[in-house]
Each structure stands twice: as C-alpha cells, then as structure tokens.
Short mmCIF file of C-alpha atoms and ligand atoms in Angstrom, two decimals:
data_model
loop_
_atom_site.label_atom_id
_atom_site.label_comp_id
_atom_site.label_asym_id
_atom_site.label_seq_id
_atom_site.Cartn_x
_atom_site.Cartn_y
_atom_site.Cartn_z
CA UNK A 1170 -0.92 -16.84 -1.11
CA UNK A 1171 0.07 -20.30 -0.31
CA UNK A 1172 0.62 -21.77 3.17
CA UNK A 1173 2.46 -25.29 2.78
CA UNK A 1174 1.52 -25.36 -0.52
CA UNK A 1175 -2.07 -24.71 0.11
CA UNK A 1176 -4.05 -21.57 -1.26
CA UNK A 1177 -5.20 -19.30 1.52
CA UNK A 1178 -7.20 -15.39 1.14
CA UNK A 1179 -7.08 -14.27 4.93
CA UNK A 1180 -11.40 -14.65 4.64
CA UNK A 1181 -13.28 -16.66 2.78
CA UNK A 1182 -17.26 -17.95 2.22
CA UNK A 1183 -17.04 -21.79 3.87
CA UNK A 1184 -18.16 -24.77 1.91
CA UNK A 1185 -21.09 -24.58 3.08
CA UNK A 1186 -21.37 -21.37 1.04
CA UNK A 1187 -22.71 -19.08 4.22
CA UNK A 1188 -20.37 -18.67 7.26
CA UNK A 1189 -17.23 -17.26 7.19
CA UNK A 1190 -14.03 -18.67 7.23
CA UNK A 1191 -10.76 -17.00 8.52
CA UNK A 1192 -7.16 -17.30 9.75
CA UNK A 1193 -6.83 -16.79 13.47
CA UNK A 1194 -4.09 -14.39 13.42
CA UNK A 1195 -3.50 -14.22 17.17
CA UNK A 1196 -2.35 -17.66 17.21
CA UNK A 1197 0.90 -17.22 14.60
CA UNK A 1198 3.25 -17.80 14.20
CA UNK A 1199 3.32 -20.22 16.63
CA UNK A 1200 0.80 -22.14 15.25
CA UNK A 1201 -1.72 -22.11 12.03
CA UNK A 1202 -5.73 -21.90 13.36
CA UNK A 1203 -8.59 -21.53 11.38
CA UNK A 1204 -12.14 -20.26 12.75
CA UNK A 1205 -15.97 -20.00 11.32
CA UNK A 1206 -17.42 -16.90 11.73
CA UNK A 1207 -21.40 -17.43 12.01
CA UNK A 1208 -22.70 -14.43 13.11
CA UNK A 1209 -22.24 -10.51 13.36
CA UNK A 1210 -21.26 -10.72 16.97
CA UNK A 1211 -18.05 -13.34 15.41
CA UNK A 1212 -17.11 -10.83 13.22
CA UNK A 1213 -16.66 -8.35 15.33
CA UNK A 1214 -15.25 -10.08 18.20
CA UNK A 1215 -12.82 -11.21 15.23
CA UNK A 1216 -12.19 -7.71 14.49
CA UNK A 1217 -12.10 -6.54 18.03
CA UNK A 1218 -9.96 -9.23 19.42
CA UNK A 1219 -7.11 -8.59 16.43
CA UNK A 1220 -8.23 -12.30 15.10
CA UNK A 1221 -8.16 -10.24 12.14
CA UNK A 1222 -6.47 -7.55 11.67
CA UNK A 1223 -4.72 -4.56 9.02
CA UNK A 1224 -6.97 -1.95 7.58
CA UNK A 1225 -8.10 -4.32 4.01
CA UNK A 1226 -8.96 -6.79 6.07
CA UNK A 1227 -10.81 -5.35 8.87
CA UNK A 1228 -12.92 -4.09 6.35
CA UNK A 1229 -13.53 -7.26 4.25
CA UNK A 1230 -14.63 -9.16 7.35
CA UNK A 1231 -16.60 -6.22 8.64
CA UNK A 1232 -18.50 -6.21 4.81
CA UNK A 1233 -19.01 -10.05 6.14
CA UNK A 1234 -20.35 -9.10 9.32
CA UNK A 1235 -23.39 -7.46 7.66
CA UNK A 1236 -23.77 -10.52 5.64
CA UNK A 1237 -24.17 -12.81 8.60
CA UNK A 1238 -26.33 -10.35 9.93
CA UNK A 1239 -28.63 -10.27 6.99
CA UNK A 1240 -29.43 -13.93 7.11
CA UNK A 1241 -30.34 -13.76 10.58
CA UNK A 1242 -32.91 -9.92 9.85
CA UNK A 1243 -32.02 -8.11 6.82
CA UNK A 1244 -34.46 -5.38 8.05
CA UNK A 1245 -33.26 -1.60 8.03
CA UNK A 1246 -33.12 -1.45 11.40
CA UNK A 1247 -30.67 -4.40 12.14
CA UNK A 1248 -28.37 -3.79 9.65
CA UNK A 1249 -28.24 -0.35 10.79
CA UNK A 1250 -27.24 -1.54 14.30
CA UNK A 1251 -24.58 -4.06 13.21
CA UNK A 1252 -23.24 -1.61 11.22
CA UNK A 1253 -23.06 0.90 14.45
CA UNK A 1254 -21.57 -2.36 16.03
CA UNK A 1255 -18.86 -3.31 13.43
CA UNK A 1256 -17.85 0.50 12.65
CA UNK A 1257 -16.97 0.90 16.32
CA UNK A 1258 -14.64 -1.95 16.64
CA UNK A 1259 -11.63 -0.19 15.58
CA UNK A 1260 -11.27 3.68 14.75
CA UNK A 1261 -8.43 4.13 12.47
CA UNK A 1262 -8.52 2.63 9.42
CA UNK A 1263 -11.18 3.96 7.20
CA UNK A 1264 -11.37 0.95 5.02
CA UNK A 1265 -13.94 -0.05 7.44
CA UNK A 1266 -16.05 2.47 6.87
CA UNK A 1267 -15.36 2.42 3.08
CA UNK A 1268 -16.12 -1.36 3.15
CA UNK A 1269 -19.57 -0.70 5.59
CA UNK A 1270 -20.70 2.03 3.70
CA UNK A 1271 -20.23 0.31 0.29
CA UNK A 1272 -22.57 -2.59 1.48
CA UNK A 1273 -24.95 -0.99 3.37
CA UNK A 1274 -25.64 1.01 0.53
CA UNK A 1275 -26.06 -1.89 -1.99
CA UNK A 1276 -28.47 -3.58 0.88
CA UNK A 1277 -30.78 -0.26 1.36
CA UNK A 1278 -30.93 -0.44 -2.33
CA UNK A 1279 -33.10 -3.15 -2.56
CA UNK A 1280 -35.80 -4.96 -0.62
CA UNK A 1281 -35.37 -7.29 2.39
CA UNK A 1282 -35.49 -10.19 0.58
CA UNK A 1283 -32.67 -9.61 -1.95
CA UNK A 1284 -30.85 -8.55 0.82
CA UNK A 1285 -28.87 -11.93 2.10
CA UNK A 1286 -28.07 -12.88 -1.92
CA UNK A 1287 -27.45 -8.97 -2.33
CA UNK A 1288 -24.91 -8.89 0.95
CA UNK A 1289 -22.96 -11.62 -0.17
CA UNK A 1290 -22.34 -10.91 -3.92
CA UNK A 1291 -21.38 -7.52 -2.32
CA UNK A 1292 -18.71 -8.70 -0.10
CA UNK A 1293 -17.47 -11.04 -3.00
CA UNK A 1294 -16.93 -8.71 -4.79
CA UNK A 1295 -15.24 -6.18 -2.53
CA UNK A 1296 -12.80 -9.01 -1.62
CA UNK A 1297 -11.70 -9.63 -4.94
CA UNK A 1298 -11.21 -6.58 -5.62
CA UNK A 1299 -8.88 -5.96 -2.56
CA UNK A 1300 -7.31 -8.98 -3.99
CA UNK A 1301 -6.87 -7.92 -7.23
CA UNK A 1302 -5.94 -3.93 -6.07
CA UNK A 1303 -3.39 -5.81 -3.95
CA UNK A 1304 -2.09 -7.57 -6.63
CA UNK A 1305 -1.20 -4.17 -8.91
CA UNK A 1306 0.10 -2.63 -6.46
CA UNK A 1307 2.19 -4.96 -6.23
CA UNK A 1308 3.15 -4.60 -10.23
CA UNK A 1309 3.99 -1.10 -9.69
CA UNK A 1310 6.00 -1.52 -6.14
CA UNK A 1311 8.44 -4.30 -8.15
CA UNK A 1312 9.34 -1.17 -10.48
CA UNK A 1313 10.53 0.73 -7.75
CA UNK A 1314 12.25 -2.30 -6.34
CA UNK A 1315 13.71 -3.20 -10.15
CA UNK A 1316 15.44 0.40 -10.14
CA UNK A 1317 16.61 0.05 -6.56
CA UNK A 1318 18.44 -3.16 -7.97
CA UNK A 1319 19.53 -1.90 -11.01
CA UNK A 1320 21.27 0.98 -8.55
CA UNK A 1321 23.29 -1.42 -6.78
CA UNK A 1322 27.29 -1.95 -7.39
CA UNK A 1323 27.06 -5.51 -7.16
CA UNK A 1324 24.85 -6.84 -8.93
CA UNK A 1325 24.25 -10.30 -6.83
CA UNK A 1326 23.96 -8.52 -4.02
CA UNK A 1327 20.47 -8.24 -2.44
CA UNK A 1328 17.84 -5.14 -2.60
CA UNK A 1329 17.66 -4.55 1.10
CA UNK A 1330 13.82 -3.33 1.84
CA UNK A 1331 12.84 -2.41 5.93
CA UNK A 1332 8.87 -2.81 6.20
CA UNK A 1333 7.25 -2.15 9.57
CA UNK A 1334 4.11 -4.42 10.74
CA UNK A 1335 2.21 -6.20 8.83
CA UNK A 1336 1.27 -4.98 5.20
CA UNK A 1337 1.64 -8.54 3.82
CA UNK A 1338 -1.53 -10.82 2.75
CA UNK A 1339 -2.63 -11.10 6.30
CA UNK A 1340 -3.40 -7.56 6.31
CA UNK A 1341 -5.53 -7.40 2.76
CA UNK A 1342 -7.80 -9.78 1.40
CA UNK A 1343 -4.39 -11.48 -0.96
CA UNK A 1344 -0.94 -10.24 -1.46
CA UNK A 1345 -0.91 -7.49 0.75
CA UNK A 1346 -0.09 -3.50 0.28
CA UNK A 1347 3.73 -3.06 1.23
CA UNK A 1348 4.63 -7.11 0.62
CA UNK A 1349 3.09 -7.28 -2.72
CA UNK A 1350 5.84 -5.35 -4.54
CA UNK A 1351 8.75 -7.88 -2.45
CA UNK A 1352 6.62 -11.10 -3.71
CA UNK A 1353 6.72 -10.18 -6.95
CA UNK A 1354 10.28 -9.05 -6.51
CA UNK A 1355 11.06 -12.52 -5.09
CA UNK A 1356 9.22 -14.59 -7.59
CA UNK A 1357 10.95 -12.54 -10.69
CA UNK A 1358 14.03 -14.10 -9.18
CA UNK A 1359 15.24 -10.00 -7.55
CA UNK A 1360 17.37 -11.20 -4.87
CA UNK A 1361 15.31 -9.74 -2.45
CA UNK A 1362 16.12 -9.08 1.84
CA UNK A 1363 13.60 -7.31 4.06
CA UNK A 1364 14.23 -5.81 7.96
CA UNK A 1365 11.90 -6.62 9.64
CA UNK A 1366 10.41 -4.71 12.13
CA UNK A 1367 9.11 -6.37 15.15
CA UNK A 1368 6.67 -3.66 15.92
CA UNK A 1369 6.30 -3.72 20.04
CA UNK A 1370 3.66 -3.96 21.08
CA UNK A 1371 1.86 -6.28 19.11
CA UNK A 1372 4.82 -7.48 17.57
CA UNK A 1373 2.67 -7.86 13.83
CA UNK A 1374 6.25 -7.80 12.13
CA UNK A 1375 8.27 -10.14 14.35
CA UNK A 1376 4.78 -12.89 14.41
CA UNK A 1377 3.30 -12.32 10.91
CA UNK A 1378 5.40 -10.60 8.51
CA UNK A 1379 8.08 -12.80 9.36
CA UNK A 1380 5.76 -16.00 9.09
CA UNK A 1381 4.69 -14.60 5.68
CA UNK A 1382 8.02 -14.34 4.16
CA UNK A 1383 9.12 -17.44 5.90
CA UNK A 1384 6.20 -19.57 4.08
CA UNK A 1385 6.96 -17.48 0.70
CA UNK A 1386 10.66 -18.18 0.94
CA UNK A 1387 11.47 -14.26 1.15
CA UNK A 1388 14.64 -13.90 2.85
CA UNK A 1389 14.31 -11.57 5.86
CA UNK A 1390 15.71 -10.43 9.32
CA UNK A 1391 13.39 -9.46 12.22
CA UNK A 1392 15.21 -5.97 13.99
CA UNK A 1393 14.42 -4.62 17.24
CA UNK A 1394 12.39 -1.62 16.17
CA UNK A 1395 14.99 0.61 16.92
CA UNK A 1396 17.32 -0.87 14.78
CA UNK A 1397 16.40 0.53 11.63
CA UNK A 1398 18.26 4.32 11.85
CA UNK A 1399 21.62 2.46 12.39
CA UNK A 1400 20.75 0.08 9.45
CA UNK A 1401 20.68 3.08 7.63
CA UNK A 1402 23.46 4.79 8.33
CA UNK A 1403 25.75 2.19 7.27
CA UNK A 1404 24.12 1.75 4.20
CA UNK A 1405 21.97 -1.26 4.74
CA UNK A 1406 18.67 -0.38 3.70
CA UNK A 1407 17.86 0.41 0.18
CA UNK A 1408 14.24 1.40 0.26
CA UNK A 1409 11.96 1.54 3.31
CA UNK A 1410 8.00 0.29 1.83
CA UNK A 1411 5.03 0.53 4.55
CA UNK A 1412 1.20 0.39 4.50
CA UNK A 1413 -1.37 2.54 5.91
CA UNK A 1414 -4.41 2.57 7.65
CA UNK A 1415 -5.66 6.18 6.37
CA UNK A 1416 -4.19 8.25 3.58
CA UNK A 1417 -5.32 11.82 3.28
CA UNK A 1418 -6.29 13.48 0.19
CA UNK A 1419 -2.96 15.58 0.44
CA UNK A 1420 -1.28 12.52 0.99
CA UNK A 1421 -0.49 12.42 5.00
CA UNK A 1422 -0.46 8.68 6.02
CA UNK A 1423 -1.16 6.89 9.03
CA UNK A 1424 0.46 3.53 9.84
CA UNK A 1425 1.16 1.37 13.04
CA UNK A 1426 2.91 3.27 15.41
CA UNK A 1427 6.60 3.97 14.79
CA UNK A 1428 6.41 4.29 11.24
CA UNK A 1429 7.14 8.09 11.78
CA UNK A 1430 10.28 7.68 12.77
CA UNK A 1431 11.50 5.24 10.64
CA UNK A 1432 10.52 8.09 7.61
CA UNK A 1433 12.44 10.48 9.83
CA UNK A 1434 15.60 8.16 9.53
CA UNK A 1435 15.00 7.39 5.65
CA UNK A 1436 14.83 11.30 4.64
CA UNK A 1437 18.23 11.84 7.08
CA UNK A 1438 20.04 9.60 5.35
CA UNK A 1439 18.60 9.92 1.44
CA UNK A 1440 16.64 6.36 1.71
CA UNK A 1441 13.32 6.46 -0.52
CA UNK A 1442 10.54 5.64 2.04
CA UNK A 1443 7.07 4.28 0.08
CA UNK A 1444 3.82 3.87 1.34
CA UNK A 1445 1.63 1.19 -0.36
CA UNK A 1446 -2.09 1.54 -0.33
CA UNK A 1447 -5.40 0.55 -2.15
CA UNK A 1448 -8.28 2.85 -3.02
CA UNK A 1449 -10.21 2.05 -0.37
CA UNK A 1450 -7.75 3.83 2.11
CA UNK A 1451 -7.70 7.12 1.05
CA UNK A 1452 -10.36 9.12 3.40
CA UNK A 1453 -10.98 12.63 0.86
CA UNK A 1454 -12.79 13.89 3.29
CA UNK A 1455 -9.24 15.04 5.24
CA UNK A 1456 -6.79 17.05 4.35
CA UNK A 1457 -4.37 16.98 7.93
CA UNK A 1458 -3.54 13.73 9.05
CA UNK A 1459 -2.25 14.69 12.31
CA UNK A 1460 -5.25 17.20 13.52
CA UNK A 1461 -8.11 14.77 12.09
CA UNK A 1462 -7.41 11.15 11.74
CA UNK A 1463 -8.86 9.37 15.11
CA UNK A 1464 -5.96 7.07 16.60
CA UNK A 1465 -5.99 3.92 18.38
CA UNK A 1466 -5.14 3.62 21.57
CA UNK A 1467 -4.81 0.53 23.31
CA UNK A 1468 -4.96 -1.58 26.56
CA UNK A 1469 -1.76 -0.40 28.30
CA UNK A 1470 -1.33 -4.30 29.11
CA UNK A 1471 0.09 -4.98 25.58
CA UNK A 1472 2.79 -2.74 26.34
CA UNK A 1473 3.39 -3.94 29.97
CA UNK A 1474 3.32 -7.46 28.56
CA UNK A 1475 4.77 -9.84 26.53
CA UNK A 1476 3.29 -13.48 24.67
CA UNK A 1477 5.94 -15.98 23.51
CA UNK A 1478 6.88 -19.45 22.91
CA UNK A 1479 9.02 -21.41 25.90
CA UNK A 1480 11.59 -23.86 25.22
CA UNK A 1481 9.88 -26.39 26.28
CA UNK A 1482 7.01 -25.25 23.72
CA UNK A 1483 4.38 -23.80 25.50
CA UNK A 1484 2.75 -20.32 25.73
CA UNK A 1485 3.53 -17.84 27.98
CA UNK A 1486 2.56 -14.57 29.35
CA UNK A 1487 5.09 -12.27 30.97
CA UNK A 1488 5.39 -8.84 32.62
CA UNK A 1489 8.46 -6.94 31.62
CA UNK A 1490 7.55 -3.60 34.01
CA UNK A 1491 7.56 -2.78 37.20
CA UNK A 1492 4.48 -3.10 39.40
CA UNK A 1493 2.67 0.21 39.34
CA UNK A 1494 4.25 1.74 36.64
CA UNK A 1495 1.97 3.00 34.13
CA UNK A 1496 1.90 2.46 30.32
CA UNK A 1497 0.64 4.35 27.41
CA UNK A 1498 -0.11 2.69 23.90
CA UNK A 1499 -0.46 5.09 20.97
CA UNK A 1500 -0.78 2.44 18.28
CA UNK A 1501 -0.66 4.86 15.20
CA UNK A 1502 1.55 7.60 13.99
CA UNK A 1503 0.71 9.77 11.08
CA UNK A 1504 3.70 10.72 8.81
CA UNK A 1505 3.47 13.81 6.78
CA UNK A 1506 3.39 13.81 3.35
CA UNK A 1507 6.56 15.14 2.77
CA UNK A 1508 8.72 12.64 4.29
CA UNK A 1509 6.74 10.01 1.66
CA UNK A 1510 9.08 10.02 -1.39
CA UNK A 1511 5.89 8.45 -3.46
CA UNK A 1512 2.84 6.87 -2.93
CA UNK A 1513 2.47 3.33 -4.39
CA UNK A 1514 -1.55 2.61 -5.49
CA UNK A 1515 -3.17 0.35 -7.70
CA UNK A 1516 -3.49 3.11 -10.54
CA UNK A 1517 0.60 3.48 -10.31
CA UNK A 1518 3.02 5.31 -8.28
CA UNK A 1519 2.09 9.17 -7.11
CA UNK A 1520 3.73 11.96 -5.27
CA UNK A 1521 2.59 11.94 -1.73
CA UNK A 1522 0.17 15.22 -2.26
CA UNK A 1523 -3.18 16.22 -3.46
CA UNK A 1524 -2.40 16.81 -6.82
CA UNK A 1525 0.05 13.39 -7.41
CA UNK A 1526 -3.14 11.65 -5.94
CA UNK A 1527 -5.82 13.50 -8.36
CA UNK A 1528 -3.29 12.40 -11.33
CA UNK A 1529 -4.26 8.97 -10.39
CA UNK A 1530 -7.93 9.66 -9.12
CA UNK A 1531 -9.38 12.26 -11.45
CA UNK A 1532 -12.66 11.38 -10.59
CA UNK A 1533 -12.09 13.16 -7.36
CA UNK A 1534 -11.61 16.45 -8.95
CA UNK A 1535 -14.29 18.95 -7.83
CA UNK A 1536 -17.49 18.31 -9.89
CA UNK A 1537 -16.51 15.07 -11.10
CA UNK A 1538 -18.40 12.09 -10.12
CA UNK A 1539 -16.52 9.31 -8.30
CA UNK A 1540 -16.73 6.06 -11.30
CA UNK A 1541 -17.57 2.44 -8.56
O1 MRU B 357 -3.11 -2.84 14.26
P1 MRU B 357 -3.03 -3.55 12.96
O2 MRU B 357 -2.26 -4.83 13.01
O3 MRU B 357 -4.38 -3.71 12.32
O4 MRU B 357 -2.19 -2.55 12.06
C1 MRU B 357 -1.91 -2.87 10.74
C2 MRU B 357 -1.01 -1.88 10.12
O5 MRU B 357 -0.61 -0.92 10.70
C3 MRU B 357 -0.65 -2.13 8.70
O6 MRU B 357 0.59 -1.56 8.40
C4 MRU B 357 -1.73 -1.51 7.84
O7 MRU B 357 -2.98 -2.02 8.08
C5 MRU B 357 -1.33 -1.52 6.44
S1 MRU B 357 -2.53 -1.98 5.24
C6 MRU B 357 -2.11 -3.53 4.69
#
C-alpha cells in the first residue's frame, strides 16, 4: 500500500539485498520511522517490542530472523536456537510457527551452504504469498461488502463496517486480512465508513488502523471501544469484519482482546460479524479455542498507562490509575464459532466450522496430503 504516494510492504529485503527493512510501528501515527534489521537478535526485539506486530507479520519477520541468522552460522544447531528464540517472542498467533516451521524445514533440507540463498528465497516467497493471500481475501470480503450495499435504502448512503485493531497492511505482509475487503470496497468507488475501534490498551485501532485509512483516503471514525453495542442498536453498523491471530479447525477464532464482545453485540442485534484470515492462521491441530489456544498476557503497565501526543507536540507518558492498584492485561479473546456468521479466506468465504473450512481446504481431510 502506498504511504504519501510511496509503495510500502510492512518488511522488506534492503538495497543492499541482505538486511531487513521495516516500518517502526510503535512510532505511528505520530510519526513515520523506518529501521534495518541486521541480525536475529533485531528481529526479535522487533517482534518482542511490538515494532512489528499482527499475526502475518510477526511471522514474515520471524521467517527473516532465521535468514539473518543463517548468514551469520547456518549450522543445525544455530538455527535451531534462533528458532527457540523467535518462536518464544509472542505465543498466540500461530502464523509464527507456521512461518518458522515452513523455513526451517526448507533450511534442514539442504546443506549449510545453500542455506543463506535457501533462507532468503524462502522468506520471499512466504511474503508474497501473504501478500498475494491478503490480496484475495480481500476479493471475496468486497462481495460481502457489495451485498451489504446493495441492502441499503439509500443508496448514497455509506456501508458502515466496525473493525477492531489492526487487520490492515500493517498487520500482513500487504493489504491486510479484515482491511483488504474495505480497500477494495473504497477503490471500486463503495462509499465506504469504518468504526474504529481504539483497542485499549495498545490502542492498534485508534494509532494504526486509523493512520491506514487516513493515508488510503477510507473514511472512518475512531470509537471508544465500548461504543460499538450502542452503534448497533441504532442501526449504525452494517457489518462488523475482524482478523485473527489463531483459527481452529472448527472454526473458533482468536483476536485482540475485546473482539468477543463486539460478536456478542453483532448476533444481539442481527449484524453479520466476519472474520478475515489467511491460510497460514488456521492451527488444525485444535479443535477448542477457548481450552487450547495459549493467550497473551501482557505488562500490566500498558493498561495502567497511556502514550500520546501534547499540544505542544511532544510525547508523553501518563498514568491514568491509582498508585497501588493493580492491573490485569488479557490481550486476546477467543470467540466461538458460532457467533462468526462466515469466515472470509483466500479460497472464498466459509461457515465458521470444520466442515465450511474442509469445503475450502480439502486437503485437510483425513488421509489427504496437505498440497504447499
Ligand atoms: O497484538 P497485535 O497488535 O499483534 O494484535 C493484532 C491483532 O489482534 C490483529 O487483529 C490480528 O493480528 C489480525 S491478522 C491481520
């Protein structure tokens, strides 16, 4: 996507056609920073420090990390301990391990010195494919979005669309999972208005979704987070689309905390509530999102505090508890499948359950081999 007219992936391979180039997220949307990655211990301090962030990505720059690490020793060993490193930066989103494992097992594959040119085309190609995925999902999302416009009485009036955190490009390699369907909307010329969500703590909606649609020209309102159940009451919301860090293979998902109850509020007052996901984040190896996906939790200090602008333009830190009171921060929520009214992939649009995702993935049948 485009950033004042300038083509930007959130990670790239530098000029110099080794180190890593990415989009220091913890600086918007205040202002626009980019850093070099040149090692393993970058990446992961990148991943670990939310530099990067949102499940696609994580895992791009994590497929990265083992690239760096290869130039430096490609020999079993190390690459076995950066991947230990990099898989324990974050536990929710399996694209991570998807993207590790994928690597790691095209670097085992062959010797140790094929490894560095083996590492890279790897990563390449997982990126573009993230792009690409991104981008169909996308395709399929703007049919939902068409038929939520063609519902409306007025026919200038916009398709009103709450999102919560960041699913945009940011969050993927290109295009993003839950924003791809609203840039395509936007660019077909769909008047097009999205909630939202500022999604405390880290605020991903209010600082980077809003940035996103901002740069894209995608009008949008950020909400308090608890705005969106009133918004639907009164008939302000059309459709609700989210990501997700972890999909099960019945269809559970798990997304940035707070996405629960904004499903919750959708099925109470008939709104269709989408999840938008890529291949790589369905873990088939769980059935029940809530007993066996692993969630996040956080330094209590991102609840306790709060980063902002000042008027006079600097950046400030501020408490917003009182001393001594103690804070807990969850930073997923799984949402069963049966508040998901469809699941929105790169093969099409599925019912949130086993079977609507075997429709799309039929390799995944019992006895069939997985194809890539
Ligand atoms: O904690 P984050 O910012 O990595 O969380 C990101 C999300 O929850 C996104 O909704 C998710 O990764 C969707 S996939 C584009």
């Amino acid at each position: 996507m485009k950033v004042d007219g300038v083509r930007y992936r959130s990670v790239w391979v530098a000029d110099d056609g080794w180190s890593i180039g990415i989009i220091d997220q913890t600086k918007l949307p205040h202002s626009f920073a980019t850093l070099k990655l040149t090692t393993v211990a970058d990446a992961t301090r990148a991943i670990v420090t939310m530099q990067v962030r949102g499940a696609p990505l994580i895992g791009a720059v994590a497929a990265y990390g083992l690239c760096l690490q290869a130039r430096t020793d490609a020999s079993d060993e190390a690459l076995k301990t950066a991947y230990s490193t990099l898989f324990a930066t974050r536990p929710t989103a399996v694209n991570l391990k998807w993207a590790l494992d994928s690597v790691m097992a095209a670097l085992l594959a062959v010797g140790v010195q094929a490894r560095v040119a083996t590492a890279y085309a790897k990563a390449a190609a997982l990126a573009d494919d993230d792009a690409e995925t991104c981008r169909s999902i996308g395709e399929h999302g703007l049919d939902l979005v068409r038929a939520a416009a063609a519902k409306r009485a007025d026919i200038a009036a916009p398709v009103n669309i709450l999102t919560h955190c960041n699913a945009g490009w940011l969050a993927t390699v290109d295009w993003g999972t839950a924003l791809a369907p609203i840039y395509l909307a936007h660019d077909a010329g769909l008047p097009i208005h999205v909630w939202v969500d500022e999604t405390r703590p880290r605020n991903q909606g209010a600082s980077l979704t809003a940035w996103e649609l901002g740069k894209h020209g995608v009008r949008h309102t950020v909400i308090a987070d608890n705005a969106g159940g009133h918004l639907m009451q009164h008939g302000l919301v059309d459709l609700c689309i989210v990501g997700t860090d972890r999909t099960t293979a019945r269809g559970d998902v798990c997304n940035k905390i707070g996405t629960y109850l904004k499903a919750l509020a959708a099925r109470d007052n008939g709104i269709p509530f989408y999840v938008a996901l890529p291949h790589s984040t369905i873990d088939w190896t769980i059935e029940d999102g809530l007993a066996d996906i692993p969630i996040e939790q956080r330094t209590a200090t991102e609840v306790t505090e709060i980063t902002g602008r000042t008027a006079t333009g600097q950046l400030a830190t501020v408490t917003i508890t009182p001393p001594g009171s103690p804070a807990a921060n969850y930073a997923f929520d799984v949402t069963p499948a049966r508040y998901v009214t469809a699941l929105i992939t790169e093969r099409g649009v599925c019912a949130a359950s086993r079977e609507g995702l075997l429709t799309l993935y039929p390799e995944r049948r019992a006895g069939v081999r997985r194809a890539g």
